[in-house]
Amino acid sequence: MDIAYLLKPKSQRRKEQLKPTQPLPFGQLRTDHMFLIDYEDGEWQNARIVPYEPFTISPGAIALHYGQALFEGAKAFMHPDNEIYTFRIDKNAKRLNKSAEILCMPSIDEKLQIQAIHALIDVDRLWFPIQNGASLYIRPFMFATEDSLGVHPSKSYRYAIILSPSGPYYPEGFTKPIRLLITKKFHRAVSGGTGESKAAGNYAASLRAGEFAKQFGASQVLYLDAQNKYIEEAGAMNHYHIEKDGTVVIPEFTDTVLRSITSESIIELQNSLGLKVIQKRVALDEFIGKIKSKEIIEAGGFGTAAVVSPVGEYVFEDNSILTVGDGSIGAYSRKIYEYYTGLQTGKIAAPNGWLKKVEKRI
Ligand code: PLP
Ligand code: COI
C-alpha cells in the first residue's frame, strides 16, 4: 500500500543522532512522527506518516467506553554496520491479528504492518539511541473509533504506530534481580477470556495487582491460574525457571497466557544455547518445593521490554521470602541474556528472517 508522508518541516525535525547522554527511561521519549491508518466502510485506508501530536477521538468512541483496544510491543536495534534492524516483527504483526480476532476487531495485512513500521523508523532514524543496552521500542496499537454507546464491535478503527527510544524496562536493568509477589488475591485471566491477547483491558485489569505488589517491594505479580494451582505469567512478561541440570521451563501456553515472542525465540534457540527448553504446566507447590530443595536454581521473566529479567526472590502476602539459589543472577540466565541480546544487536548470527534491515528511502 502507498504511504503518504505528511512530515514536519525539516527545521522542526531531529537533526542529529540522539546524544549518548540522553536519559532513556523506558517508554517516555517519543520521536517526531507516527503512522496512522483508518478502518472505514470495511477497509483500511489513508495510510500516512504524520507529526507525533494528539489526535481527536469522539467522546462516544467505543474504545473509551468498552475498551476495544489492543497493542503490540517490538524492538529495533542498531548493528555494528550502523544499520537499524527490526527483530521478529512478523511475529508481532501476526499476534496483533490474533488479538484483533479475540477482540472482534479487523485484521490488518501483516506485510502492511511491517512496511509501516519500517517506513516510520526510516523517517525518525536519528532518534535511534546509541547507548549500550538501549533500543528503539516500537508500539503498534489499534482502537475502536465508532461513536456509539451500544455494546457491540465498532464499525471503525484506527491503527497507529509510535516509537520510543528506550533503556531497560526495569530501572535496575540486568544488573539486579527483581522480586515478584506470589498472591492468590488477583488473577490476570480466566480460560475463555482475553488472556492470550494483548488487549489494553488486560493491562488496565493488572494495575491494581501491580500497585499491591509494590507494597511488598515487588516489581510485578506472578499470576496463578484461576484455581491457584499453576503458575501462569507476570504482568508484563512470561515466566521461566531453570532446574539444576540446566533445563529451562516455561509454563505452557494456554488461552490465559500471552504467547511471548521472547519465550518462543528461546525455545527455538535451545540448540544454539546448548540448553534444553521445555514447556509444561508448572504447579505452584512443586515450584516452591523445588526452590527450597535447590532443584530449581534460577528463575525470571522473558519479554520484549523485560528481555531476560532474573528473579532473585519471591515474596508472599505474609511477607515471607523465597530466595532463588543465592538470590543473585545465575549463570544460565546470564548466558541466555547475553546470547539473546548478542543476536538482537548483530554480534551473533541470528536465524534467517529474524532481523530485517530498515532501508533508507527518505
Ligand atoms: N506476557 C505479557 C502479559 C506481556 O505483556 C508480555 C510483553 O509483551 C509478555 C508476556 C512477553 O511477550 P513478548 O516476549 O512477546 O514481548
Ligand atoms: C512488551 O514487552 O513489549 C510489553 O508489551 C510489555 C509492556 C511494556 C506492557
mmCIF file of C-alpha atoms and ligand atoms in Angstrom:
data_model
loop_
_atom_site.group_PDB
_atom_site.id
_atom_site.type_symbol
_atom_site.label_atom_id
_atom_site.label_comp_id
_atom_site.label_asym_id
_atom_site.label_seq_id
_atom_site.Cartn_x
_atom_site.Cartn_y
_atom_site.Cartn_z
ATOM 1 C CA MET A 1 0.000 0.000 0.000
ATOM 2 C CA ASP A 2 1.187 3.552 -0.637
ATOM 3 C CA ILE A 3 2.003 5.517 2.474
ATOM 4 C CA ALA A 4 1.603 9.320 2.386
ATOM 5 C CA TYR A 5 4.455 11.242 4.026
ATOM 6 C CA LEU A 6 2.949 14.302 5.732
ATOM 7 C CA LEU A 7 6.085 15.176 7.651
ATOM 8 C CA LYS A 8 7.112 18.006 9.946
ATOM 9 C CA PRO A 9 9.090 20.778 8.204
ATOM 10 C CA LYS A 10 12.769 19.759 8.225
ATOM 11 C CA SER A 11 13.619 22.653 10.575
ATOM 12 C CA GLN A 12 11.384 21.130 13.270
ATOM 13 C CA ARG A 13 12.713 17.584 12.975
ATOM 14 C CA ARG A 14 15.615 15.992 14.800
ATOM 15 C CA LYS A 15 18.799 16.958 13.007
ATOM 16 C CA GLU A 16 21.370 14.748 14.649
ATOM 17 C CA GLN A 17 21.632 11.368 16.319
ATOM 18 C CA LEU A 18 20.305 11.232 19.886
ATOM 19 C CA LYS A 19 23.106 12.098 22.365
ATOM 20 C CA PRO A 20 24.641 9.171 24.272
ATOM 21 C CA THR A 21 23.985 11.148 27.488
ATOM 22 C CA GLN A 22 20.210 11.363 26.844
ATOM 23 C CA PRO A 23 18.321 9.712 29.763
ATOM 24 C CA LEU A 24 16.088 6.951 28.379
ATOM 25 C CA PRO A 25 13.532 5.800 30.956
ATOM 26 C CA PHE A 26 11.516 3.034 29.310
ATOM 27 C CA GLY A 27 8.687 4.291 27.113
ATOM 28 C CA GLN A 28 8.936 8.003 27.977
ATOM 29 C CA LEU A 29 10.555 9.572 24.925
ATOM 30 C CA ARG A 30 8.762 9.935 21.567
ATOM 31 C CA THR A 31 10.107 10.500 18.083
ATOM 32 C CA ASP A 32 8.962 13.212 15.637
ATOM 33 C CA HIS A 33 6.358 11.168 13.767
ATOM 34 C CA MET A 34 3.747 8.416 13.987
ATOM 35 C CA PHE A 35 1.999 6.168 11.494
ATOM 36 C CA LEU A 36 -1.794 6.161 11.152
ATOM 37 C CA ILE A 37 -4.310 4.228 9.079
ATOM 38 C CA ASP A 38 -8.089 4.149 9.490
ATOM 39 C CA TYR A 39 -10.627 1.405 9.018
ATOM 40 C CA GLU A 40 -13.827 2.755 7.487
ATOM 41 C CA ASP A 41 -16.512 1.107 5.335
ATOM 42 C CA GLY A 42 -14.950 -2.317 5.733
ATOM 43 C CA GLU A 43 -11.412 -1.445 4.615
ATOM 44 C CA TRP A 44 -8.151 0.039 5.813
ATOM 45 C CA GLN A 45 -7.477 3.365 4.129
ATOM 46 C CA ASN A 46 -5.414 6.537 4.247
ATOM 47 C CA ALA A 47 -2.051 5.149 5.369
ATOM 48 C CA ARG A 48 0.100 8.095 6.425
ATOM 49 C CA ILE A 49 3.083 9.197 8.460
ATOM 50 C CA VAL A 50 2.313 12.424 10.312
ATOM 51 C CA PRO A 51 3.897 14.508 13.101
ATOM 52 C CA TYR A 52 3.549 12.992 16.557
ATOM 53 C CA GLU A 53 0.764 15.023 18.155
ATOM 54 C CA PRO A 54 -2.564 14.479 19.911
ATOM 55 C CA PHE A 55 -5.346 13.239 17.666
ATOM 56 C CA THR A 56 -9.062 13.783 18.029
ATOM 57 C CA ILE A 57 -11.374 10.996 19.092
ATOM 58 C CA SER A 58 -15.146 11.098 19.594
ATOM 59 C CA PRO A 59 -16.198 11.246 23.245
ATOM 60 C CA GLY A 60 -18.534 8.359 22.403
ATOM 61 C CA ALA A 61 -15.796 6.206 20.811
ATOM 62 C CA ILE A 62 -16.248 2.559 21.744
ATOM 63 C CA ALA A 63 -12.580 2.239 22.803
ATOM 64 C CA LEU A 64 -13.158 4.813 25.565
ATOM 65 C CA HIS A 65 -16.247 3.119 26.986
ATOM 66 C CA TYR A 66 -15.893 -0.579 26.360
ATOM 67 C CA GLY A 67 -12.135 -0.872 25.931
ATOM 68 C CA GLN A 68 -11.997 -2.315 22.433
ATOM 69 C CA ALA A 69 -8.290 -1.631 22.100
ATOM 70 C CA LEU A 70 -5.104 -3.651 21.740
ATOM 71 C CA PHE A 71 -1.391 -3.144 21.275
ATOM 72 C CA GLU A 72 1.911 -4.788 20.411
ATOM 73 C CA GLY A 73 5.478 -4.260 21.572
ATOM 74 C CA ALA A 74 8.574 -4.859 19.437
ATOM 75 C CA LYS A 75 12.122 -3.532 19.186
ATOM 76 C CA ALA A 76 14.684 -2.367 16.641
ATOM 77 C CA PHE A 77 18.432 -2.493 17.182
ATOM 78 C CA MET A 78 21.496 -0.774 15.759
ATOM 79 C CA HIS A 79 24.062 -3.262 14.422
ATOM 80 C CA PRO A 80 27.827 -2.903 14.066
ATOM 81 C CA ASP A 81 27.255 -1.959 10.387
ATOM 82 C CA ASN A 82 25.407 1.152 11.698
ATOM 83 C CA GLU A 83 22.155 -0.025 10.158
ATOM 84 C CA ILE A 84 18.896 -0.418 12.062
ATOM 85 C CA TYR A 85 17.226 -3.842 12.145
ATOM 86 C CA THR A 86 13.784 -4.772 13.449
ATOM 87 C CA PHE A 87 13.563 -8.014 15.408
ATOM 88 C CA ARG A 88 10.913 -10.641 14.560
ATOM 89 C CA ILE A 89 8.214 -8.076 13.811
ATOM 90 C CA ASP A 90 6.467 -10.563 11.552
ATOM 91 C CA LYS A 91 5.600 -12.396 14.780
ATOM 92 C CA ASN A 92 4.231 -9.194 16.321
ATOM 93 C CA ALA A 93 2.164 -8.481 13.209
ATOM 94 C CA LYS A 94 0.696 -11.961 13.350
ATOM 95 C CA ARG A 95 -0.013 -11.771 17.073
ATOM 96 C CA LEU A 96 -1.691 -8.378 16.627
ATOM 97 C CA ASN A 97 -4.134 -10.051 14.267
ATOM 98 C CA LYS A 98 -4.722 -12.848 16.784
ATOM 99 C CA SER A 99 -5.526 -10.236 19.447
ATOM 100 C CA ALA A 100 -7.794 -8.476 16.939
ATOM 101 C CA GLU A 101 -9.690 -11.725 16.333
ATOM 102 C CA ILE A 102 -10.178 -12.220 20.098
ATOM 103 C CA LEU A 103 -11.477 -8.646 20.460
ATOM 104 C CA CYS A 104 -13.737 -8.727 17.342
ATOM 105 C CA MET A 105 -11.548 -6.173 15.563
ATOM 106 C CA PRO A 106 -10.497 -6.294 11.902
ATOM 107 C CA SER A 107 -7.185 -7.840 10.938
ATOM 108 C CA ILE A 108 -4.592 -5.732 9.176
ATOM 109 C CA ASP A 109 -2.333 -7.106 6.481
ATOM 110 C CA GLU A 110 0.918 -8.296 8.094
ATOM 111 C CA LYS A 111 3.052 -7.011 5.208
ATOM 112 C CA LEU A 112 1.463 -3.586 5.587
ATOM 113 C CA GLN A 113 2.199 -3.572 9.327
ATOM 114 C CA ILE A 114 5.858 -4.393 8.626
ATOM 115 C CA GLN A 115 6.092 -1.849 5.808
ATOM 116 C CA ALA A 116 4.612 0.840 8.080
ATOM 117 C CA ILE A 117 6.984 0.072 10.978
ATOM 118 C CA HIS A 118 9.995 0.234 8.659
ATOM 119 C CA ALA A 119 8.827 3.431 6.941
ATOM 120 C CA LEU A 120 8.316 5.172 10.295
ATOM 121 C CA ILE A 121 11.696 4.103 11.696
ATOM 122 C CA ASP A 122 13.344 5.258 8.483
ATOM 123 C CA VAL A 123 11.808 8.745 8.840
ATOM 124 C CA ASP A 124 12.807 9.004 12.514
ATOM 125 C CA ARG A 125 16.123 7.159 12.338
ATOM 126 C CA LEU A 126 18.019 10.000 14.042
ATOM 127 C CA TRP A 127 16.079 9.150 17.194
ATOM 128 C CA PHE A 128 17.829 5.834 17.439
ATOM 129 C CA PRO A 129 19.530 5.599 20.866
ATOM 130 C CA ILE A 130 23.161 4.543 20.772
ATOM 131 C CA GLN A 131 23.687 3.883 24.482
ATOM 132 C CA ASN A 132 24.652 0.367 25.427
ATOM 133 C CA GLY A 133 21.568 -1.703 26.146
ATOM 134 C CA ALA A 134 19.144 0.827 24.620
ATOM 135 C CA SER A 135 16.868 0.153 21.663
ATOM 136 C CA LEU A 136 14.013 1.671 19.732
ATOM 137 C CA TYR A 137 10.787 0.374 21.234
ATOM 138 C CA ILE A 138 8.013 0.013 18.660
ATOM 139 C CA ARG A 139 4.415 0.341 19.829
ATOM 140 C CA PRO A 140 1.714 -0.516 17.262
ATOM 141 C CA PHE A 141 -1.846 -0.256 18.595
ATOM 142 C CA MET A 142 -5.433 -0.332 17.394
ATOM 143 C CA PHE A 143 -8.603 1.072 18.903
ATOM 144 C CA ALA A 144 -12.306 1.355 18.128
ATOM 145 C CA THR A 145 -13.434 4.782 16.952
ATOM 146 C CA GLU A 146 -17.162 4.405 16.278
ATOM 147 C CA ASP A 147 -19.221 6.859 18.314
ATOM 148 C CA SER A 148 -21.848 4.583 19.805
ATOM 149 C CA LEU A 149 -22.979 3.678 23.296
ATOM 150 C CA GLY A 150 -24.401 0.302 22.326
ATOM 151 C CA VAL A 151 -22.177 -2.602 23.364
ATOM 152 C CA HIS A 152 -21.145 -4.087 20.018
ATOM 153 C CA PRO A 153 -17.979 -4.330 17.927
ATOM 154 C CA SER A 154 -17.134 -0.944 16.426
ATOM 155 C CA LYS A 155 -17.536 -0.379 12.693
ATOM 156 C CA SER A 156 -14.487 1.897 12.508
ATOM 157 C CA TYR A 157 -10.943 1.695 13.909
ATOM 158 C CA ARG A 158 -7.599 3.389 13.897
ATOM 159 C CA TYR A 159 -4.284 1.520 13.792
ATOM 160 C CA ALA A 160 -1.263 3.585 14.813
ATOM 161 C CA ILE A 161 2.451 3.120 15.453
ATOM 162 C CA ILE A 162 4.531 5.247 17.788
ATOM 163 C CA LEU A 163 8.225 4.836 18.651
ATOM 164 C CA SER A 164 10.087 5.265 21.897
ATOM 165 C CA PRO A 165 13.881 5.291 22.221
ATOM 166 C CA SER A 166 14.210 3.319 25.443
ATOM 167 C CA GLY A 167 16.552 1.969 28.068
ATOM 168 C CA PRO A 168 15.767 -1.144 30.126
ATOM 169 C CA TYR A 169 12.187 -1.747 31.336
ATOM 170 C CA TYR A 170 13.229 -2.303 34.939
ATOM 171 C CA PRO A 171 15.376 0.601 36.146
ATOM 172 C CA GLU A 172 17.786 -1.950 37.651
ATOM 173 C CA GLY A 173 18.376 -3.380 34.128
ATOM 174 C CA PHE A 174 20.136 -6.722 34.049
ATOM 175 C CA THR A 175 22.343 -5.744 36.982
ATOM 176 C CA LYS A 176 19.959 -6.560 39.816
ATOM 177 C CA PRO A 177 17.460 -9.425 40.067
ATOM 178 C CA ILE A 178 13.838 -8.429 40.593
ATOM 179 C CA ARG A 179 11.323 -9.531 43.219
ATOM 180 C CA LEU A 180 7.883 -10.923 42.294
ATOM 181 C CA LEU A 181 4.834 -11.221 44.531
ATOM 182 C CA ILE A 182 3.048 -14.577 44.599
ATOM 183 C CA THR A 183 -0.565 -13.953 45.574
ATOM 184 C CA LYS A 184 -3.875 -15.761 45.298
ATOM 185 C CA LYS A 185 -5.746 -12.472 45.602
ATOM 186 C CA PHE A 186 -5.574 -11.321 41.989
ATOM 187 C CA HIS A 187 -5.809 -13.123 38.659
ATOM 188 C CA ARG A 188 -4.840 -11.888 35.243
ATOM 189 C CA ALA A 189 -7.047 -14.051 33.071
ATOM 190 C CA VAL A 190 -9.532 -16.896 33.014
ATOM 191 C CA SER A 191 -9.994 -19.538 30.371
ATOM 192 C CA GLY A 192 -12.323 -18.335 27.656
ATOM 193 C CA GLY A 193 -11.352 -14.724 28.344
ATOM 194 C CA THR A 194 -8.850 -12.400 26.688
ATOM 195 C CA GLY A 195 -5.621 -13.511 28.419
ATOM 196 C CA GLU A 196 -3.952 -14.711 25.240
ATOM 197 C CA SER A 197 -4.388 -11.305 23.589
ATOM 198 C CA LYS A 198 -2.646 -8.019 24.109
ATOM 199 C CA ALA A 199 -5.963 -6.377 24.922
ATOM 200 C CA ALA A 200 -5.443 -2.977 26.542
ATOM 201 C CA GLY A 201 -8.004 -4.050 29.152
ATOM 202 C CA ASN A 202 -5.766 -6.893 30.358
ATOM 203 C CA TYR A 203 -3.259 -4.271 31.397
ATOM 204 C CA ALA A 204 -5.884 -1.992 32.985
ATOM 205 C CA ALA A 205 -7.002 -5.009 34.988
ATOM 206 C CA SER A 206 -3.434 -5.687 36.133
ATOM 207 C CA LEU A 207 -2.829 -2.229 37.600
ATOM 208 C CA ARG A 208 -4.416 -2.917 40.981
ATOM 209 C CA ALA A 209 -2.344 -6.067 41.362
ATOM 210 C CA GLY A 210 0.768 -4.130 40.307
ATOM 211 C CA GLU A 211 0.142 -1.461 42.951
ATOM 212 C CA PHE A 212 -0.451 -4.200 45.529
ATOM 213 C CA ALA A 213 2.861 -5.841 44.510
ATOM 214 C CA LYS A 214 4.689 -2.561 45.180
ATOM 215 C CA GLN A 215 3.616 -2.706 48.835
ATOM 216 C CA PHE A 216 5.776 -5.832 49.085
ATOM 217 C CA GLY A 217 8.730 -4.287 47.284
ATOM 218 C CA ALA A 218 7.919 -6.419 44.227
ATOM 219 C CA SER A 219 8.014 -5.230 40.610
ATOM 220 C CA GLN A 220 5.062 -7.334 39.466
ATOM 221 C CA VAL A 221 2.709 -10.133 40.470
ATOM 222 C CA LEU A 222 3.435 -13.664 39.356
ATOM 223 C CA TYR A 223 -0.071 -14.680 38.360
ATOM 224 C CA LEU A 224 -1.540 -18.094 39.077
ATOM 225 C CA ASP A 225 -4.394 -19.723 37.208
ATOM 226 C CA ALA A 226 -7.907 -19.118 38.498
ATOM 227 C CA GLN A 227 -7.716 -22.271 40.670
ATOM 228 C CA ASN A 228 -4.462 -21.029 42.261
ATOM 229 C CA LYS A 229 -2.763 -24.256 41.285
ATOM 230 C CA TYR A 230 -0.470 -23.423 38.365
ATOM 231 C CA ILE A 231 1.948 -20.639 37.599
ATOM 232 C CA GLU A 232 0.906 -18.582 34.566
ATOM 233 C CA GLU A 233 2.949 -15.435 33.918
ATOM 234 C CA ALA A 234 3.777 -11.983 35.269
ATOM 235 C CA GLY A 235 2.001 -8.726 34.408
ATOM 236 C CA ALA A 236 4.307 -7.792 31.524
ATOM 237 C CA MET A 237 6.412 -10.895 30.854
ATOM 238 C CA ASN A 238 6.290 -14.693 30.654
ATOM 239 C CA HIS A 239 7.846 -16.670 33.492
ATOM 240 C CA TYR A 240 10.702 -19.192 33.385
ATOM 241 C CA HIS A 241 12.661 -21.260 35.818
ATOM 242 C CA ILE A 242 15.809 -23.301 35.424
ATOM 243 C CA GLU A 243 16.439 -26.679 37.023
ATOM 244 C CA LYS A 244 19.821 -27.707 38.291
ATOM 245 C CA ASP A 245 20.594 -29.729 35.148
ATOM 246 C CA GLY A 246 20.123 -26.520 33.113
ATOM 247 C CA THR A 247 16.628 -27.325 31.778
ATOM 248 C CA VAL A 248 14.666 -24.126 31.190
ATOM 249 C CA VAL A 249 10.953 -24.486 31.952
ATOM 250 C CA ILE A 250 8.328 -22.080 30.619
ATOM 251 C CA PRO A 251 4.703 -22.528 31.686
ATOM 252 C CA GLU A 252 2.597 -23.977 28.880
ATOM 253 C CA PHE A 253 0.811 -21.506 26.603
ATOM 254 C CA THR A 254 -2.866 -21.839 27.446
ATOM 255 C CA ASP A 255 -5.546 -19.353 26.438
ATOM 256 C CA THR A 256 -4.778 -17.410 29.621
ATOM 257 C CA VAL A 257 -1.110 -16.768 28.804
ATOM 258 C CA LEU A 258 0.357 -14.414 26.200
ATOM 259 C CA ARG A 259 2.415 -16.332 23.633
ATOM 260 C CA SER A 260 5.605 -14.445 24.288
ATOM 261 C CA ILE A 261 7.784 -13.977 21.226
ATOM 262 C CA THR A 262 10.806 -13.926 23.534
ATOM 263 C CA SER A 263 9.824 -17.289 25.063
ATOM 264 C CA GLU A 264 9.158 -18.745 21.612
ATOM 265 C CA SER A 265 12.552 -17.482 20.452
ATOM 266 C CA ILE A 266 14.367 -19.038 23.434
ATOM 267 C CA ILE A 267 12.614 -22.330 22.654
ATOM 268 C CA GLU A 268 13.750 -22.093 19.021
ATOM 269 C CA LEU A 269 17.292 -21.236 20.120
ATOM 270 C CA GLN A 270 17.729 -24.136 22.516
ATOM 271 C CA ASN A 271 20.260 -25.983 20.366
ATOM 272 C CA SER A 272 22.413 -22.908 19.815
ATOM 273 C CA LEU A 273 22.171 -22.112 23.516
ATOM 274 C CA GLY A 274 23.057 -25.691 24.422
ATOM 275 C CA LEU A 275 20.139 -25.772 26.852
ATOM 276 C CA LYS A 276 17.012 -27.869 26.918
ATOM 277 C CA VAL A 277 13.936 -25.615 26.920
ATOM 278 C CA ILE A 278 10.566 -27.187 27.640
ATOM 279 C CA GLN A 279 7.021 -26.052 28.298
ATOM 280 C CA LYS A 280 4.707 -27.669 30.818
ATOM 281 C CA ARG A 281 2.110 -26.845 33.435
ATOM 282 C CA VAL A 282 4.068 -25.703 36.497
ATOM 283 C CA ALA A 283 2.294 -26.446 39.778
ATOM 284 C CA LEU A 284 2.936 -23.745 42.397
ATOM 285 C CA ASP A 285 3.503 -26.198 45.277
ATOM 286 C CA GLU A 286 6.055 -28.167 43.324
ATOM 287 C CA PHE A 287 7.764 -24.964 42.202
ATOM 288 C CA ILE A 288 8.118 -23.708 45.778
ATOM 289 C CA GLY A 289 9.309 -27.130 46.996
ATOM 290 C CA LYS A 290 11.951 -27.320 44.270
ATOM 291 C CA ILE A 291 13.261 -23.836 45.015
ATOM 292 C CA LYS A 292 13.598 -24.804 48.682
ATOM 293 C CA SER A 293 15.355 -28.079 47.841
ATOM 294 C CA LYS A 294 17.598 -26.228 45.344
ATOM 295 C CA GLU A 295 16.382 -28.364 42.444
ATOM 296 C CA ILE A 296 15.329 -25.078 40.849
ATOM 297 C CA ILE A 297 18.340 -22.795 40.799
ATOM 298 C CA GLU A 298 17.233 -19.820 38.699
ATOM 299 C CA ALA A 299 14.012 -18.085 37.635
ATOM 300 C CA GLY A 300 12.909 -14.958 35.868
ATOM 301 C CA GLY A 301 10.840 -13.368 33.150
ATOM 302 C CA PHE A 302 11.046 -13.247 29.357
ATOM 303 C CA GLY A 303 9.614 -10.382 27.317
ATOM 304 C CA THR A 304 10.348 -7.771 24.683
ATOM 305 C CA ALA A 305 10.559 -4.965 27.209
ATOM 306 C CA ALA A 306 11.818 -7.163 30.059
ATOM 307 C CA VAL A 307 14.227 -9.154 27.782
ATOM 308 C CA VAL A 308 15.557 -11.653 30.372
ATOM 309 C CA SER A 309 14.812 -10.411 33.889
ATOM 310 C CA PRO A 310 16.121 -12.758 36.570
ATOM 311 C CA VAL A 311 14.064 -13.088 39.761
ATOM 312 C CA GLY A 312 16.159 -13.123 42.940
ATOM 313 C CA GLU A 313 13.276 -13.748 45.285
ATOM 314 C CA TYR A 314 9.536 -14.252 45.568
ATOM 315 C CA VAL A 315 7.585 -12.594 48.331
ATOM 316 C CA PHE A 316 4.252 -13.787 49.746
ATOM 317 C CA GLU A 317 1.428 -11.827 51.352
ATOM 318 C CA ASP A 318 2.676 -12.755 54.849
ATOM 319 C CA ASN A 319 5.942 -11.037 53.848
ATOM 320 C CA SER A 320 7.858 -14.318 53.849
ATOM 321 C CA ILE A 321 10.586 -14.518 51.241
ATOM 322 C CA LEU A 322 11.602 -17.395 48.998
ATOM 323 C CA THR A 323 15.106 -16.876 47.642
ATOM 324 C CA VAL A 324 16.035 -18.472 44.323
ATOM 325 C CA GLY A 325 19.533 -20.008 44.501
ATOM 326 C CA ASP A 326 21.633 -17.449 46.356
ATOM 327 C CA GLY A 327 19.440 -14.564 45.134
ATOM 328 C CA SER A 328 21.931 -13.330 42.558
ATOM 329 C CA ILE A 329 21.836 -13.542 38.754
ATOM 330 C CA GLY A 330 22.591 -17.125 37.761
ATOM 331 C CA ALA A 331 24.973 -18.300 35.067
ATOM 332 C CA TYR A 332 22.224 -19.799 32.852
ATOM 333 C CA SER A 333 20.117 -16.612 32.886
ATOM 334 C CA ARG A 334 23.217 -14.609 32.076
ATOM 335 C CA LYS A 335 24.057 -16.932 29.195
ATOM 336 C CA ILE A 336 20.535 -16.607 27.765
ATOM 337 C CA TYR A 337 20.576 -12.831 28.186
ATOM 338 C CA GLU A 338 23.954 -12.462 26.523
ATOM 339 C CA TYR A 339 23.122 -14.777 23.664
ATOM 340 C CA TYR A 340 19.725 -13.224 23.023
ATOM 341 C CA THR A 341 20.882 -9.610 23.164
ATOM 342 C CA GLY A 342 24.005 -10.514 21.156
ATOM 343 C CA LEU A 343 21.757 -11.882 18.465
ATOM 344 C CA GLN A 344 19.397 -8.881 18.537
ATOM 345 C CA THR A 345 22.291 -6.444 18.256
ATOM 346 C CA GLY A 346 24.009 -8.284 15.429
ATOM 347 C CA LYS A 347 27.010 -9.576 17.395
ATOM 348 C CA ILE A 348 25.847 -13.186 16.993
ATOM 349 C CA ALA A 349 24.302 -14.521 13.782
ATOM 350 C CA ALA A 350 20.516 -14.753 14.056
ATOM 351 C CA PRO A 351 18.378 -17.401 12.357
ATOM 352 C CA ASN A 352 17.239 -16.443 8.868
ATOM 353 C CA GLY A 353 14.447 -13.900 8.719
ATOM 354 C CA TRP A 354 14.609 -12.815 12.365
ATOM 355 C CA LEU A 355 16.155 -9.433 11.618
ATOM 356 C CA LYS A 356 15.005 -7.052 8.895
ATOM 357 C CA LYS A 357 17.100 -4.096 7.828
ATOM 358 C CA VAL A 358 15.347 -0.718 7.775
ATOM 359 C CA GLU A 359 16.142 0.503 4.269
ATOM 360 C CA LYS A 360 16.872 4.182 3.690
ATOM 361 C CA ARG A 361 14.118 5.550 1.476
ATOM 362 C CA ILE A 362 13.624 9.083 2.685
HETATM 363 N N1 PLP B 1 3.189 -11.619 28.918
HETATM 364 C C1 PLP B 1 2.646 -10.394 28.990
HETATM 365 C C2 PLP B 1 1.410 -10.223 29.776
HETATM 366 C C3 PLP B 1 3.249 -9.318 28.326
HETATM 367 O O1 PLP B 1 2.733 -8.096 28.376
HETATM 368 C C4 PLP B 1 4.417 -9.538 27.572
HETATM 369 C C5 PLP B 1 5.030 -8.456 26.818
HETATM 370 O O2 PLP B 1 4.814 -8.292 25.659
HETATM 371 C C6 PLP B 1 4.945 -10.834 27.531
HETATM 372 C C7 PLP B 1 4.311 -11.847 28.215
HETATM 373 C C8 PLP B 1 6.166 -11.129 26.727
HETATM 374 O O3 PLP B 1 5.846 -11.214 25.373
HETATM 375 P P1 PLP B 1 6.915 -10.848 24.275
HETATM 376 O O4 PLP B 1 8.097 -11.688 24.533
HETATM 377 O O5 PLP B 1 6.258 -11.167 23.002
HETATM 378 O O6 PLP B 1 7.201 -9.415 24.421
HETATM 379 C C1 COI B 2 6.438 -5.600 25.849
HETATM 380 O O1 COI B 2 7.286 -6.282 26.413
HETATM 381 O O2 COI B 2 6.594 -5.161 24.716
HETATM 382 C C2 COI B 2 5.184 -5.284 26.502
HETATM 383 O O3 COI B 2 4.231 -5.092 25.815
HETATM 384 C C3 COI B 2 5.185 -5.188 27.955
HETATM 385 C C4 COI B 2 4.762 -3.894 28.462
HETATM 386 C C5 COI B 2 5.635 -2.757 28.436
HETATM 387 C C6 COI B 2 3.350 -3.723 28.735
#
